[in-house]
Tab-separated table of C-alpha atoms in Angstrom:
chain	number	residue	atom	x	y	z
A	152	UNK	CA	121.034	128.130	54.310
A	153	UNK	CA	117.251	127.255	54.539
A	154	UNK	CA	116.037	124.809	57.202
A	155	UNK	CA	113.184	122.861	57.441
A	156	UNK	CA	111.893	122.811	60.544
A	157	UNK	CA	109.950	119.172	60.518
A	158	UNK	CA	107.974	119.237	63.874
A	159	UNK	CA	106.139	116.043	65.136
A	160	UNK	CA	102.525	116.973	66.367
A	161	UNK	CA	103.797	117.174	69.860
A	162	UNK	CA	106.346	119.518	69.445
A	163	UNK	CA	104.488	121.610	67.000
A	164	UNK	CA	102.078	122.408	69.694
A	165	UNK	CA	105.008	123.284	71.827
A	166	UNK	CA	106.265	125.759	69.296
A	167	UNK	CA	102.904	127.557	69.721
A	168	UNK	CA	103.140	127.438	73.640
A	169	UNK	CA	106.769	128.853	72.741
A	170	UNK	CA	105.789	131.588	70.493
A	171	UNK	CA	102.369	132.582	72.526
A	172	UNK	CA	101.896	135.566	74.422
A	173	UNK	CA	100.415	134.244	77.308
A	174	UNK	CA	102.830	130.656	78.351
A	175	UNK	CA	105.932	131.722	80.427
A	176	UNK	CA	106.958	128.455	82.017
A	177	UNK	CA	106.455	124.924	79.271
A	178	UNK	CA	107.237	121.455	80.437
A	179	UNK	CA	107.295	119.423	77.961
A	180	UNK	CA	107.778	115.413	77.677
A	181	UNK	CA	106.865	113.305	80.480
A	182	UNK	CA	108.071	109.964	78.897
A	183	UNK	CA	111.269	108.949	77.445
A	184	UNK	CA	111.740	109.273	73.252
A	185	UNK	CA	109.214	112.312	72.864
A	186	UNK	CA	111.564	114.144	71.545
A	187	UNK	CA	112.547	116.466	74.307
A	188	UNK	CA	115.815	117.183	73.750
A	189	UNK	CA	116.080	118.076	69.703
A	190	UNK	CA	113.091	120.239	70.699
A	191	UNK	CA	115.069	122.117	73.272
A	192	UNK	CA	118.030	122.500	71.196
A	193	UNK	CA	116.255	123.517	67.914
A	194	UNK	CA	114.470	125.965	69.497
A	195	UNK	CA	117.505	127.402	70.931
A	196	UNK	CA	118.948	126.979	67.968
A	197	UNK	CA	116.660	129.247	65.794
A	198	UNK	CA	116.504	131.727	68.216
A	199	UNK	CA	119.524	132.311	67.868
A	200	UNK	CA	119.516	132.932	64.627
A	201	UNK	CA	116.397	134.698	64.489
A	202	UNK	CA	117.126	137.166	67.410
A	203	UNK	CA	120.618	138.582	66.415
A	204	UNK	CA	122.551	139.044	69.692
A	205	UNK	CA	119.976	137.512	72.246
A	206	UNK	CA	121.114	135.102	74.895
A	207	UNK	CA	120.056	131.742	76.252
A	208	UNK	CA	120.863	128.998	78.309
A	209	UNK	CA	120.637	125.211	78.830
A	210	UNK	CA	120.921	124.394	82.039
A	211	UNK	CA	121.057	120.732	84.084
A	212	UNK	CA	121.872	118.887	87.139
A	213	UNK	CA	125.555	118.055	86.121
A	214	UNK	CA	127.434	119.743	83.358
A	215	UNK	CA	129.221	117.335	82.732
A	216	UNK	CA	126.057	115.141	81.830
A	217	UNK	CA	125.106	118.502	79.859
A	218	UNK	CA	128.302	117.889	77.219
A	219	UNK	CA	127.747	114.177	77.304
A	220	UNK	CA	123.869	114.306	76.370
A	221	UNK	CA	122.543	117.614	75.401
A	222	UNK	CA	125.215	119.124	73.951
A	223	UNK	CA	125.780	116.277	71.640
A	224	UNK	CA	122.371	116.549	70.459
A	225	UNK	CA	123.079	120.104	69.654
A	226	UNK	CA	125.746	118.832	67.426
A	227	UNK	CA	123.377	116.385	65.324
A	228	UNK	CA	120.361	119.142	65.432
A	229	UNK	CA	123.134	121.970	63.688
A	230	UNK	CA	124.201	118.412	61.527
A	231	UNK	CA	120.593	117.830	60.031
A	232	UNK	CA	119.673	121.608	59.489
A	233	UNK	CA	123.448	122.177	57.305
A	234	UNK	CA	124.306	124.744	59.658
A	235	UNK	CA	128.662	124.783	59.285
A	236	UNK	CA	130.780	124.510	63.074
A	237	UNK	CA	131.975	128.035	61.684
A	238	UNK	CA	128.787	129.614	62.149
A	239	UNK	CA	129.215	128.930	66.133
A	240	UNK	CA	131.483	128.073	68.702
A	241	UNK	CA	132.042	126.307	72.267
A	242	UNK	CA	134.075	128.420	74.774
A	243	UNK	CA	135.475	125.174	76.853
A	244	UNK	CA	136.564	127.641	79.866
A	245	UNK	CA	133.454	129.394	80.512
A	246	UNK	CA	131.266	126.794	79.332
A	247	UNK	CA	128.824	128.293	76.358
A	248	UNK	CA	128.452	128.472	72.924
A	249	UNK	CA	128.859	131.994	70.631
A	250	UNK	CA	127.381	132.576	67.347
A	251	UNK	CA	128.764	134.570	64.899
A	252	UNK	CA	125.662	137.231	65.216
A	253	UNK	CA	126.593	137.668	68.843
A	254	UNK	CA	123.877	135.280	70.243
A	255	UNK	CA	124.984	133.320	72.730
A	256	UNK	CA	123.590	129.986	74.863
A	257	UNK	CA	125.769	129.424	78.192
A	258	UNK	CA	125.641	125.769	79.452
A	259	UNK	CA	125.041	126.035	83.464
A	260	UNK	CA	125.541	123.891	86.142
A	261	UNK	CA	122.783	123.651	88.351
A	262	UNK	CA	123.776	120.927	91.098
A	263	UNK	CA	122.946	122.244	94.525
A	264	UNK	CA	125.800	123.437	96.218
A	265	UNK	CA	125.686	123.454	100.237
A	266	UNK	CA	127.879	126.732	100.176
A	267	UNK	CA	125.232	128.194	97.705
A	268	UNK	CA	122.414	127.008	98.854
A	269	UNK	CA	120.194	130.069	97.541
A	270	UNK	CA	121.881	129.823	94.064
A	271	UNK	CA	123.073	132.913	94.318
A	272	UNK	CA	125.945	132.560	91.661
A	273	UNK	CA	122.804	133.260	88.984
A	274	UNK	CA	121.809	136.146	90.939
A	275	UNK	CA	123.689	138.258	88.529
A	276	UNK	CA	122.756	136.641	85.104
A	277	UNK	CA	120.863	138.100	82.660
A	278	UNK	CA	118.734	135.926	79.761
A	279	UNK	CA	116.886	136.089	76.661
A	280	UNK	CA	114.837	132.619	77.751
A	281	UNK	CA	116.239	129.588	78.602
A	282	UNK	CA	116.061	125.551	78.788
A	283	UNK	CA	116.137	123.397	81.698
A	284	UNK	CA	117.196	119.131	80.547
A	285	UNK	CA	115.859	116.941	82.919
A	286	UNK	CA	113.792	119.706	84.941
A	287	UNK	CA	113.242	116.594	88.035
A	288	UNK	CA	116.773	116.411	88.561
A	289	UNK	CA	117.193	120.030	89.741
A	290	UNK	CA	116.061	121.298	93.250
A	291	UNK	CA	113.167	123.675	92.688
A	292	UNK	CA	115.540	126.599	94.198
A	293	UNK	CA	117.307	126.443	90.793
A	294	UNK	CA	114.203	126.828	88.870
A	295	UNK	CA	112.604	129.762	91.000
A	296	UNK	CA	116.133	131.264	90.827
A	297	UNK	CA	116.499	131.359	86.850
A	298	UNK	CA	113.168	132.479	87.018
A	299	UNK	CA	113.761	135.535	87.871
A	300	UNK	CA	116.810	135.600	85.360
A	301	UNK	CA	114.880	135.284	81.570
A	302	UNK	CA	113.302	138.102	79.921
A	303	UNK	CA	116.019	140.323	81.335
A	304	UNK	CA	118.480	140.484	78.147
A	305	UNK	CA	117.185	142.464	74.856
A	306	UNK	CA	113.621	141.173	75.183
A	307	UNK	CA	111.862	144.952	74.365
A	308	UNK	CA	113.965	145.295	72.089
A	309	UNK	CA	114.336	141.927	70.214
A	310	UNK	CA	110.444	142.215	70.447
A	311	UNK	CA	110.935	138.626	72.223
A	312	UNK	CA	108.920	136.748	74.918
A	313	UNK	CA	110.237	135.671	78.178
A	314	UNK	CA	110.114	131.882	78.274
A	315	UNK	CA	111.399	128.828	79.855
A	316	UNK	CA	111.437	125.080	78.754
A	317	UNK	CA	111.846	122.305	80.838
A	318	UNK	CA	112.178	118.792	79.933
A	319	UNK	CA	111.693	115.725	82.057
A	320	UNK	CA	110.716	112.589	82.707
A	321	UNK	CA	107.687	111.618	84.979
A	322	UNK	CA	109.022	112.481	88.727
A	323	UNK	CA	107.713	112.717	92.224
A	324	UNK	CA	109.465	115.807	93.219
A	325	UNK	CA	108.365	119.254	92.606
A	326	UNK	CA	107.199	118.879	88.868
A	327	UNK	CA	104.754	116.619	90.359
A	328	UNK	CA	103.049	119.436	92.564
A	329	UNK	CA	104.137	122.746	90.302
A	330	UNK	CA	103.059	121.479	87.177
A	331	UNK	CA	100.962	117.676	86.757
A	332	UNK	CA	99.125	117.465	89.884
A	333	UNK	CA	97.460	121.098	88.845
A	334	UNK	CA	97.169	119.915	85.376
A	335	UNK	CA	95.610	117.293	86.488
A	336	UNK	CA	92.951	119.204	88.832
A	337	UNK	CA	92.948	122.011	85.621
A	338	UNK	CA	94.433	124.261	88.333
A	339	UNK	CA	97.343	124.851	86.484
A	340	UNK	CA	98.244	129.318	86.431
A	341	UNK	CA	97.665	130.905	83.050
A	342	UNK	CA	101.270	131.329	82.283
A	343	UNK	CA	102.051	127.430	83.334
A	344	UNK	CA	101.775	124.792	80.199
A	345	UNK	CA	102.076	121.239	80.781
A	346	UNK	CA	102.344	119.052	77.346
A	347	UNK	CA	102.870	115.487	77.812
A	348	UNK	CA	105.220	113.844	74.693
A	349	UNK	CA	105.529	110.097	74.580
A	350	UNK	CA	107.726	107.752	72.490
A	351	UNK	CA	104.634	106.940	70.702
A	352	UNK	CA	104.134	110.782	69.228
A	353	UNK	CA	107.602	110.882	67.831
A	354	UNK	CA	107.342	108.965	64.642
A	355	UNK	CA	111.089	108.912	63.913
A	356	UNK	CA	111.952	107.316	66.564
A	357	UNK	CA	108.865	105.321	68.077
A	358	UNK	CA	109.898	101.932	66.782
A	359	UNK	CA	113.145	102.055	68.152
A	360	UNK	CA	112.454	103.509	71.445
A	361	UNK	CA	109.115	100.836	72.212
A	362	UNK	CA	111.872	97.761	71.767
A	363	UNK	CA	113.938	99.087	74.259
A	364	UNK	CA	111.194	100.451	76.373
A	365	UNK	CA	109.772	97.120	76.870
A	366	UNK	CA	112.755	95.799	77.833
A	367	UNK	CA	113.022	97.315	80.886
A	368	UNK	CA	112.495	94.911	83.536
A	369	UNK	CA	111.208	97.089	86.529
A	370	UNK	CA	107.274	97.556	85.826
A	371	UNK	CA	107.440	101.183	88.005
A	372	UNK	CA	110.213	102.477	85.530
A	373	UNK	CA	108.520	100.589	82.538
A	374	UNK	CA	105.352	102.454	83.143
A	375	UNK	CA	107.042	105.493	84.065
A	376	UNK	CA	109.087	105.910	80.812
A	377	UNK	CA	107.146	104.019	77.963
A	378	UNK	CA	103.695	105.543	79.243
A	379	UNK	CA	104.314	108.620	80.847
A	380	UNK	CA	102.957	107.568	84.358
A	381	UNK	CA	103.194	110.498	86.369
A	382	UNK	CA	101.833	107.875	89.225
A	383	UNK	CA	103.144	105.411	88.876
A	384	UNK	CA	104.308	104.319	92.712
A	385	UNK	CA	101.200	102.947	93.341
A	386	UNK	CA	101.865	100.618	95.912
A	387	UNK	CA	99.367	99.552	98.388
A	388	UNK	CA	101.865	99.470	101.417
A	389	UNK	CA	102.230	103.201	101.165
A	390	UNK	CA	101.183	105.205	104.105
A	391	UNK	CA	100.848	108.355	102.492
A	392	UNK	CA	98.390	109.720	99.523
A	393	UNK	CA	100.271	111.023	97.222
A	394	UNK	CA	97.804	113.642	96.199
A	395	UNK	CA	96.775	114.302	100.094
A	396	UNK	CA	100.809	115.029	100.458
A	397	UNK	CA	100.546	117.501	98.066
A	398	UNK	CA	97.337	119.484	99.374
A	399	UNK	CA	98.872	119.849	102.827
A	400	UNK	CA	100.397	122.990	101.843
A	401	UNK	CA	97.122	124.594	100.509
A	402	UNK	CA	94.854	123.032	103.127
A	403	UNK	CA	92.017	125.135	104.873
A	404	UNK	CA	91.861	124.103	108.130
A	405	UNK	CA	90.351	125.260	112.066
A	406	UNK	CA	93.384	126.622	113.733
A	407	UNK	CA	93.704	126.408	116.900
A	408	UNK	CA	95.037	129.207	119.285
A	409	UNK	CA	97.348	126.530	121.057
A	410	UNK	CA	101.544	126.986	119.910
A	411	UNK	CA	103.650	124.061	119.941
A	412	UNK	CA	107.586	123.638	118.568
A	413	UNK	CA	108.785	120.577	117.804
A	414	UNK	CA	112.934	120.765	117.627
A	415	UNK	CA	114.547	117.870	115.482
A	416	UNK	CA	118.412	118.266	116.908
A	417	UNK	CA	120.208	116.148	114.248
A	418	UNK	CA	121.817	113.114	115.544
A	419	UNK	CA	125.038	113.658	114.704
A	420	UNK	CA	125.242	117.592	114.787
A	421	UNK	CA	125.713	117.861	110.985
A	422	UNK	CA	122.739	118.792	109.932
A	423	UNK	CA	121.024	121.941	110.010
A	424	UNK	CA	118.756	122.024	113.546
A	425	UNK	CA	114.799	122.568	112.592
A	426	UNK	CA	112.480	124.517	114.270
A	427	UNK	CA	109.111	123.846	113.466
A	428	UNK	CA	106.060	126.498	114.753
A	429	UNK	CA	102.590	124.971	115.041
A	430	UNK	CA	99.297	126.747	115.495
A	431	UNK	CA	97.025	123.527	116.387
A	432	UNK	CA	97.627	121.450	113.359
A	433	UNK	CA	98.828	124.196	110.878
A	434	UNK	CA	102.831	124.454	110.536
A	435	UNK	CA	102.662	128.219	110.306
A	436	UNK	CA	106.478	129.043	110.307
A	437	UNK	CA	109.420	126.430	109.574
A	438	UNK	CA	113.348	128.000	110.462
A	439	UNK	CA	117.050	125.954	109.618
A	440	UNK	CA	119.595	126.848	112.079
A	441	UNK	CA	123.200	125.449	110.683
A	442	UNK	CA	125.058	127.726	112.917
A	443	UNK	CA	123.572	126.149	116.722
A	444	UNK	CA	125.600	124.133	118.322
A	445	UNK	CA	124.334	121.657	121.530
A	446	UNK	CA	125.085	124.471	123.853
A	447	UNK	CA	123.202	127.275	122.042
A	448	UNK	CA	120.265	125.452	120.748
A	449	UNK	CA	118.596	125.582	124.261
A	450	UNK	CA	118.760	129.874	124.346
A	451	UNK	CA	117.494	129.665	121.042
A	452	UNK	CA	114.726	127.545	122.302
A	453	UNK	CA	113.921	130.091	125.584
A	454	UNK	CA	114.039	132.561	123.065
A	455	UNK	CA	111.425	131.072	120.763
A	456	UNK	CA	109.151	130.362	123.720
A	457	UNK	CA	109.242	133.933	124.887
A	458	UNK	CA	108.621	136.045	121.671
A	459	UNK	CA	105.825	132.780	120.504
A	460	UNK	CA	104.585	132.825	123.765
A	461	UNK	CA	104.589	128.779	123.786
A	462	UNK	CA	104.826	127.412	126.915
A	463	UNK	CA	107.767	124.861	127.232
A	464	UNK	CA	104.943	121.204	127.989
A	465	UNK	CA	104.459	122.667	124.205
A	466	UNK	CA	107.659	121.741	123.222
A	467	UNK	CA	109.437	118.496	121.962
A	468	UNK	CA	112.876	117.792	121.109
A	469	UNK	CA	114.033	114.809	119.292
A	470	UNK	CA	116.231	113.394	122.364
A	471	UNK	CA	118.980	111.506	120.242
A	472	UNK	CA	122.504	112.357	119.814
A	473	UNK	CA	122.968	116.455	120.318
A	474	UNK	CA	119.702	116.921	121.895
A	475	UNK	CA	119.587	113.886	124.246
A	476	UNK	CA	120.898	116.071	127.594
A	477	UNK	CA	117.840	119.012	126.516
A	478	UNK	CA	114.930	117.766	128.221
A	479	UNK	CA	116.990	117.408	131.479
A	480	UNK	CA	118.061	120.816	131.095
A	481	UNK	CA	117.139	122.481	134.342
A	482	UNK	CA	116.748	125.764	131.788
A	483	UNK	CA	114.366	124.142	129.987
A	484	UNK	CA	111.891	122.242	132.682
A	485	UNK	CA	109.211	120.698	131.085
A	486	UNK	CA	109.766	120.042	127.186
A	487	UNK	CA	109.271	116.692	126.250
A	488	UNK	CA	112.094	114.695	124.477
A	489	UNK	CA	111.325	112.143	121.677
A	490	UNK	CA	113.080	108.670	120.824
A	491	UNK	CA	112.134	106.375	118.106
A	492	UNK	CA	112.594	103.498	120.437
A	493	UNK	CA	110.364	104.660	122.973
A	494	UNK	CA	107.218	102.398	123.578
A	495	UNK	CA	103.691	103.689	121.914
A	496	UNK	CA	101.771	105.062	124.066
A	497	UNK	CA	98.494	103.613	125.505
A	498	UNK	CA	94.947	105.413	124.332
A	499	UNK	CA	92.701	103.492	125.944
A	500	UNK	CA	93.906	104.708	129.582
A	501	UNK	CA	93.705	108.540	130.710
A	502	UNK	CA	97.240	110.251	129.890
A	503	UNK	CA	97.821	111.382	133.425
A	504	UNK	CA	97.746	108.598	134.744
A	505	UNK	CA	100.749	107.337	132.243
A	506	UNK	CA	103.199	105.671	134.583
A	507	UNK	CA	106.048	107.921	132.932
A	508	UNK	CA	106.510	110.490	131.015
A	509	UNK	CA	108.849	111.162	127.663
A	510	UNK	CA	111.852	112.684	129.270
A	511	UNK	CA	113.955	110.605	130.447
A	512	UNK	CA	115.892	108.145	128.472
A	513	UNK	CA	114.832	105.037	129.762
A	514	UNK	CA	112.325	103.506	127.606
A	515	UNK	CA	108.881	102.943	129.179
A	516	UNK	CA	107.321	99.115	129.445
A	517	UNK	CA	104.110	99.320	127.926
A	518	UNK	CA	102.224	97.553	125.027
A	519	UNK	CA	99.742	98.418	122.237
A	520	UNK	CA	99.554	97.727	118.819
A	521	UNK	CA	102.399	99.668	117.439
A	522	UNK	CA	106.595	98.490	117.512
A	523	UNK	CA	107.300	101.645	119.079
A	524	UNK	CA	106.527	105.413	119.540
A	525	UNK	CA	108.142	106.872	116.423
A	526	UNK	CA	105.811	104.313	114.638
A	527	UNK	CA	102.512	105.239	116.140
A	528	UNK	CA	103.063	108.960	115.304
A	529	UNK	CA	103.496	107.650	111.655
A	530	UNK	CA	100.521	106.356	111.116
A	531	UNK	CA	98.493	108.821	112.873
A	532	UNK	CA	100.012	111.601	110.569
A	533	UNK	CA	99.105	109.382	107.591
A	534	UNK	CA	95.292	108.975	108.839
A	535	UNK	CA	95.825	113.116	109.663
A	536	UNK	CA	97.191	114.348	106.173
A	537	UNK	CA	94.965	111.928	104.179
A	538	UNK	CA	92.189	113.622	105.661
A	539	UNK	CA	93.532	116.597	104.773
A	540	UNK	CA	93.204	117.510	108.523
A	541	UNK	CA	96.852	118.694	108.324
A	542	UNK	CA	98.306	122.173	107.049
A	543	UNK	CA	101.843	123.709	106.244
A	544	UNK	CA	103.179	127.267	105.165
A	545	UNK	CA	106.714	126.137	104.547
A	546	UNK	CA	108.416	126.934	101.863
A	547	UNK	CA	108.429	125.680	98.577
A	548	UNK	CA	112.491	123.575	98.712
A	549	UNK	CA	111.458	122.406	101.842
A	550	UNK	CA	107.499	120.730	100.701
A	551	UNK	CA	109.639	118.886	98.204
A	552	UNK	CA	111.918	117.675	101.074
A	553	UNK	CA	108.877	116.633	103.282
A	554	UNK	CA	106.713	115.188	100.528
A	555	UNK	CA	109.606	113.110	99.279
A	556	UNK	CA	110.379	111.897	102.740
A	557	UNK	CA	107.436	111.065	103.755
A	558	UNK	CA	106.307	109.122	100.007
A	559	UNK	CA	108.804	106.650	101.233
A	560	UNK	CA	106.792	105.308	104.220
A	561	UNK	CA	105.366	101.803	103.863
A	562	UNK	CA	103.513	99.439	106.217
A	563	UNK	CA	105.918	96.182	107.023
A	564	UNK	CA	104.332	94.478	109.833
A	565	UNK	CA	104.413	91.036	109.927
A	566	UNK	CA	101.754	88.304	110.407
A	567	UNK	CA	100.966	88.599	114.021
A	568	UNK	CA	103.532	91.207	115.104
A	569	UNK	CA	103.433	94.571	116.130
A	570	UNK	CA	102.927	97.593	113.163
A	571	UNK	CA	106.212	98.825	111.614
A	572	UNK	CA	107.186	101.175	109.210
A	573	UNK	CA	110.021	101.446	107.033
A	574	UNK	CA	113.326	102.209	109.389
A	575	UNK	CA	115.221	105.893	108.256
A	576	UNK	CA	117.852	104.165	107.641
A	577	UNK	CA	116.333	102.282	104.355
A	578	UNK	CA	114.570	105.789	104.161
A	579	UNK	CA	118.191	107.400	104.165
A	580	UNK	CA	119.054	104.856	101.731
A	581	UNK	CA	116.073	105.076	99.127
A	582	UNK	CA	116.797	109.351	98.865
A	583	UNK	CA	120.390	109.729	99.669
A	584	UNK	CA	119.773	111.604	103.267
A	585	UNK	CA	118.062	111.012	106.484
A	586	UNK	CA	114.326	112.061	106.626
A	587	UNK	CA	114.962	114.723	109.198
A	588	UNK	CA	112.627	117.436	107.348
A	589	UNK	CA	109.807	115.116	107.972
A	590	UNK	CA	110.787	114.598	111.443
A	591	UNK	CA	109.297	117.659	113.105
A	592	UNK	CA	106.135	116.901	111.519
A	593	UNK	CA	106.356	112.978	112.624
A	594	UNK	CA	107.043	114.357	116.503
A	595	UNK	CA	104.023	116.946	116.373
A	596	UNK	CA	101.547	113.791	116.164
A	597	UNK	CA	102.894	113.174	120.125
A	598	UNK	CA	100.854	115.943	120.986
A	599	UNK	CA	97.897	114.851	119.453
A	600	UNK	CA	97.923	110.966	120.937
């Protein structure tokens, strides 16, 4: 057997990335019909034939979508190249394929899983390299897991370099920030490559794939797919910039030596509770509690405000649901509690002189510009973080949370009425979940008006 190995431009530049000394971590595509996919698998492919016994995975959101889509194309890639089914196998228990040198690619599941949250079932795993389909469709947890997990099987003595495809689409999440925002800026670390492949660089295809690219209807997913538009939600409601989003978390700001935590207690005691640490306008710590309850939330507050040393008019709780009875806590005199539905808050009149204060549960009766209070605190964060006035050390799952969150926030006041924003619940239904990552950062802005 002797294949040719026909490469368009594209993805003969990616074979270079691939055989290079230097890239660790390639993303490659960006745009639907570059020719992602046979790239993945016929570099997976050769590997395993040219590194006797090495092993490899593929690795996407759903497995099942993995058999459907990739592994198909694995099927027409051994097709072209004349390579005969005996040569490998697919193990339909334990999910890879075998070749009959001992090299081996196992297919992987990487969905999140609330009971493995920290991916640990890979913790174990040991690889050669490794490709990820559809990169934007995993959380980042699963790529910062697997990692850790390549360059750990025969690499010394394959005389083989570590390395990790991914393949994607254009997406907002954490490709955005990791890879094509510092592209972009030419930030991007030394072992990073970002190599965008459109429809129009794959000559066997590109005729095909512009027909039915230009078919699509919806002009965000039109630009997204046929020309790679990495930004392409460039609506003029939006409250946040994008890029501005992105910088929070590698802002320099003036810290201030004043603490505040801001508690969101999820509404319907669910979700995990969030305690958010502030330092002026820097989030310096961010914690997930899934095992308070109502009752032991408010130790874990006294507790936080003794070893922080933040005194407890420093402290908000979100005052719906599980935390509503908190702020009349006689353990915990003085926080403030937050509602949505609370009226904004008048600027133009000295705060002590307000004629109530945010911790009761009746709603005060005052007007201003804004629907309510959760609304005001929205827009001042958006004037705040596309400043760049705001900073945040959280970590990297949870930026991709906040950012996504709060890229959903439009402007929808009507002629003549008060500002509004968009309501969580179209939030909730536009991601799948309630914004309540973004919360804490929406309540800190209380402080601030």
């Amino acid at each position: 057997m002797i294949p040719t190995i026909k490469p368009t431009k594209k993805q003969h530049i990616a074979y270079q990335y691939l055989k290079d000394n230097n890239t660790k971590y390639l993303l490659f595509g960006g745009g639907a019909g570059g020719g992602k996919s046979w790239l993945g698998c016929e570099w997976l492919i050769t590997n395993c034939y040219f590194y006797e016994g090495s092993k490899w995975f593929i690795g996407r959101n759903e497995l099942s979508r993995l058999m459907k889509s990739s592994f198909e194309t694995f099927k027409k890639v051994c097709k072209y190249h004349g390579i005969p089914e005996s040569d490998w196998k697919l193990n339909g228990q334990y999910n890879f394929i075998e070749f009959k040198n001992g090299s081996r690619i196992d297919l992987l599941d990487l969905a999140y899983k609330p009971s493995d949250s920290e991916y640990e079932r890979f913790g174990s795993l040991e690889y050669t390299g490794g490709w990820i389909e559809e990169a934007g469709e995993v959380e980042f947890k699963a790529f910062d897991v697997l990692k850790s997990r390549i360059g750990r099987h025969q690499n010394k003595e394959l005389n083989v370099k570590s390395k990790l495809l991914l393949t994607c689409n254009p997406n907002d999440g954490w490709l955005f920030r990791v890879f094509y925002l510092p592209y972009k800026k030419g930030t991007l670390p030394n072992n990073y490559q970002f190599l965008q492949s459109l429809y129009s660089d794959n000559p066997y295809t590109a005729e095909e794939y512009e027909e039915n690219l230009d078919e699509i209807s919806d002009v965000k997913t039109r630009k997204r797919l046929k020309q790679g538009d990495w930004e392409y939600n460039d609506d003029s409601s939006l409250l946040f910039n994008r890029e501005a989003l992105n910088d929070v978390f590698t802002n320099t700001i003036d810290i201030s030596a004043t603490k505040y935590l801001i508690v969101d207690v999820a509404g319907d005691g669910e979700d995990n509770i969030v305690f958010s640490y502030w330092k002026g306008l820097k989030e310096y710590k961010r914690t997930k509690h899934p095992e308070l309850n109502s009752s032991s939330v408010r130790e874990k507050i006294r507790q936080v405000a003794a070893e922080e040393q933040i005194p407890f008019s420093n402290i908000i709780v979100d005052a719906i649901g599980v935390g509503e009875h908190l702020p009349n806590d006689p353990l915990l005199n003085g926080i403030v509690g937050f509602k949505s539905s609370y009226a904004a808050i008048r600027t133009d009149i000295n705060p002590t002189q307000l004629p109530y204060v945010h911790t009761t549960s009746v709603a005060p009766k005052l007007t201003t510009d804004y629907s309510n209070l959760r609304t005001q605190c929205v827009f001042l964060l958006a004037t705040k973080v596309n400043n760049h006035e705001i900073a945040s050390d959280c970590d990297e799952n949870q930026k991709d949370l906040i950012v996504q969150e709060l890229s959903q926030y439009k402007e929808i006041t009507k002629d003549g009425g008060k500002r509004k924003v968009t309501s969580k619940e179209d939030i909730k239904e536009a991601i799948g979940r309630s914004p309540d990552d973004s919360d804490t950062w929406v309540m800190r802005m209380y402080f601030v008006i």
